[in-house]
């Protein structure tokens, strides 16, 4: 086997390998984006739970007389604002997830349509 044949064989083999593995690599990248969204969503849920816990604790402390009304109002307003910020961040993240989802689903729809066409061809 001469050098030219070896180079051509390696080039063609590499091209076929890349062409074959590209959909798998692309799918993995899409899944990593989804995993990142889910991780951020979980972090926001934990933060929101913490905000709710702090508001409940403040309410309890005020009801038992452990803190003054001025301190209670200031702290409660602060935690309510943080809760609003977290909810807004959750809405933005949800919108980003929904915007990314059609791209993923479009690929699946194309594959399903191709399978259906293939099955129709076998039946005919």
Short mmCIF file of C-alpha atoms in Angstrom, two decimals:
data_model
loop_
_atom_site.label_atom_id
_atom_site.label_comp_id
_atom_site.label_asym_id
_atom_site.label_seq_id
_atom_site.Cartn_x
_atom_site.Cartn_y
_atom_site.Cartn_z
CA UNK A 1 0.00 0.00 0.00
CA UNK A 2 1.48 3.30 -1.01
CA UNK A 3 1.38 6.56 0.92
CA UNK A 4 -1.32 8.19 -1.22
CA UNK A 5 -3.73 5.31 -0.68
CA UNK A 6 -3.08 5.38 3.05
CA UNK A 7 -3.72 9.14 3.27
CA UNK A 8 -6.93 8.88 1.22
CA UNK A 9 -8.14 5.95 3.33
CA UNK A 10 -7.46 7.82 6.57
CA UNK A 11 -9.19 10.96 5.27
CA UNK A 12 -12.28 9.05 4.16
CA UNK A 13 -12.39 7.05 7.39
CA UNK A 14 -12.14 10.24 9.43
CA UNK A 15 -14.90 11.90 7.41
CA UNK A 16 -17.21 8.90 7.83
CA UNK A 17 -16.47 8.76 11.55
CA UNK A 18 -17.23 12.46 12.03
CA UNK A 19 -20.38 12.20 9.91
CA UNK A 20 -21.57 9.20 11.94
CA UNK A 21 -20.82 10.61 15.38
CA UNK A 22 -21.98 14.21 14.75
CA UNK A 23 -25.67 13.61 15.67
CA UNK A 24 -24.63 11.88 18.88
CA UNK A 25 -22.31 14.71 19.86
CA UNK A 26 -24.93 17.32 19.02
CA UNK A 27 -27.56 15.50 21.10
CA UNK A 28 -25.17 15.34 24.05
CA UNK A 29 -24.64 19.10 23.79
CA UNK A 30 -28.41 19.69 23.77
CA UNK A 31 -28.78 17.45 26.81
CA UNK A 32 -26.05 19.39 28.62
CA UNK A 33 -27.97 22.62 27.97
CA UNK A 34 -31.11 21.03 29.39
CA UNK A 35 -29.17 19.79 32.41
CA UNK A 36 -27.82 23.31 32.98
CA UNK A 37 -31.34 24.76 32.83
CA UNK A 38 -32.59 22.16 35.29
CA UNK A 39 -29.69 22.84 37.63
CA UNK A 40 -30.39 26.58 37.58
CA UNK A 41 -34.09 25.94 38.14
CA UNK A 42 -33.32 23.77 41.17
CA UNK A 43 -31.02 26.44 42.60
CA UNK A 44 -33.74 29.06 42.19
CA UNK A 45 -36.29 26.79 43.88
CA UNK A 46 -33.96 26.27 46.83
CA UNK A 47 -33.39 30.01 47.08
CA UNK A 48 -37.14 30.68 46.94
CA UNK A 49 -37.75 28.11 49.68
CA UNK A 50 -35.14 29.88 51.79
CA UNK A 51 -36.91 33.21 51.24
CA UNK A 52 -40.25 31.72 52.29
CA UNK A 53 -38.68 30.19 55.39
CA UNK A 54 -37.15 33.52 56.37
CA UNK A 55 -40.47 35.33 55.92
CA UNK A 56 -42.23 32.73 58.07
CA UNK A 57 -39.53 33.01 60.73
CA UNK A 58 -39.86 36.80 60.73
CA UNK A 59 -43.62 36.53 61.10
CA UNK A 60 -43.19 34.16 64.02
CA UNK A 61 -40.56 36.36 65.68
CA UNK A 62 -42.81 39.40 65.34
CA UNK A 63 -45.85 37.54 66.68
CA UNK A 64 -43.89 36.41 69.74
CA UNK A 65 -42.48 39.90 70.32
CA UNK A 66 -38.83 39.05 69.65
CA UNK A 67 -38.37 41.94 67.18
CA UNK A 68 -39.81 45.44 66.93
CA UNK A 69 -42.38 46.42 64.35
CA UNK A 70 -39.92 48.68 62.49
CA UNK A 71 -37.32 45.91 62.21
CA UNK A 72 -40.03 43.47 61.20
CA UNK A 73 -41.34 45.71 58.41
CA UNK A 74 -37.85 46.44 57.05
CA UNK A 75 -36.73 42.82 57.09
CA UNK A 76 -40.01 41.51 55.70
CA UNK A 77 -39.99 44.03 52.85
CA UNK A 78 -36.42 43.04 52.04
CA UNK A 79 -37.25 39.32 51.92
CA UNK A 80 -40.41 39.90 49.92
CA UNK A 81 -38.38 41.84 47.33
CA UNK A 82 -35.86 39.00 47.17
CA UNK A 83 -38.71 36.56 46.65
CA UNK A 84 -40.05 38.66 43.79
CA UNK A 85 -36.59 38.75 42.20
CA UNK A 86 -36.28 34.97 42.45
CA UNK A 87 -39.73 34.46 40.91
CA UNK A 88 -38.83 36.79 38.04
CA UNK A 89 -35.60 34.87 37.48
CA UNK A 90 -37.59 31.62 37.44
CA UNK A 91 -39.93 33.09 34.81
CA UNK A 92 -37.00 34.17 32.63
CA UNK A 93 -35.40 30.74 32.94
CA UNK A 94 -38.69 29.03 32.08
CA UNK A 95 -39.03 31.22 28.98
CA UNK A 96 -35.49 30.31 27.92
CA UNK A 97 -36.23 26.62 28.38
CA UNK A 98 -39.40 26.89 26.28
CA UNK A 99 -37.53 28.80 23.58
CA UNK A 100 -34.89 26.07 23.41
CA UNK A 101 -37.36 23.18 23.53
CA UNK A 102 -38.83 23.58 20.00
CA UNK A 103 -35.36 23.22 18.49
CA UNK A 104 -34.90 19.88 20.23
CA UNK A 105 -38.42 18.71 19.41
CA UNK A 106 -38.07 19.70 15.73
CA UNK A 107 -35.23 17.21 15.30
CA UNK A 108 -37.32 14.47 16.89
CA UNK A 109 -40.30 15.33 14.68
CA UNK A 110 -38.16 15.05 11.56
CA UNK A 111 -36.92 11.62 12.61
CA UNK A 112 -40.44 10.44 13.43
CA UNK A 113 -41.71 11.66 10.05
CA UNK A 114 -38.88 9.85 8.24
CA UNK A 115 -39.69 6.63 10.11
CA UNK A 116 -43.38 6.96 9.22
CA UNK A 117 -42.52 7.49 5.53
CA UNK A 118 -40.25 4.45 5.62
CA UNK A 119 -42.98 2.29 7.18
CA UNK A 120 -45.48 3.48 4.57
CA UNK A 121 -43.01 2.49 1.85
CA UNK A 122 -42.70 -1.02 3.29
CA UNK A 123 -46.48 -1.49 3.37
CA UNK A 124 -46.99 -0.34 -0.22
#
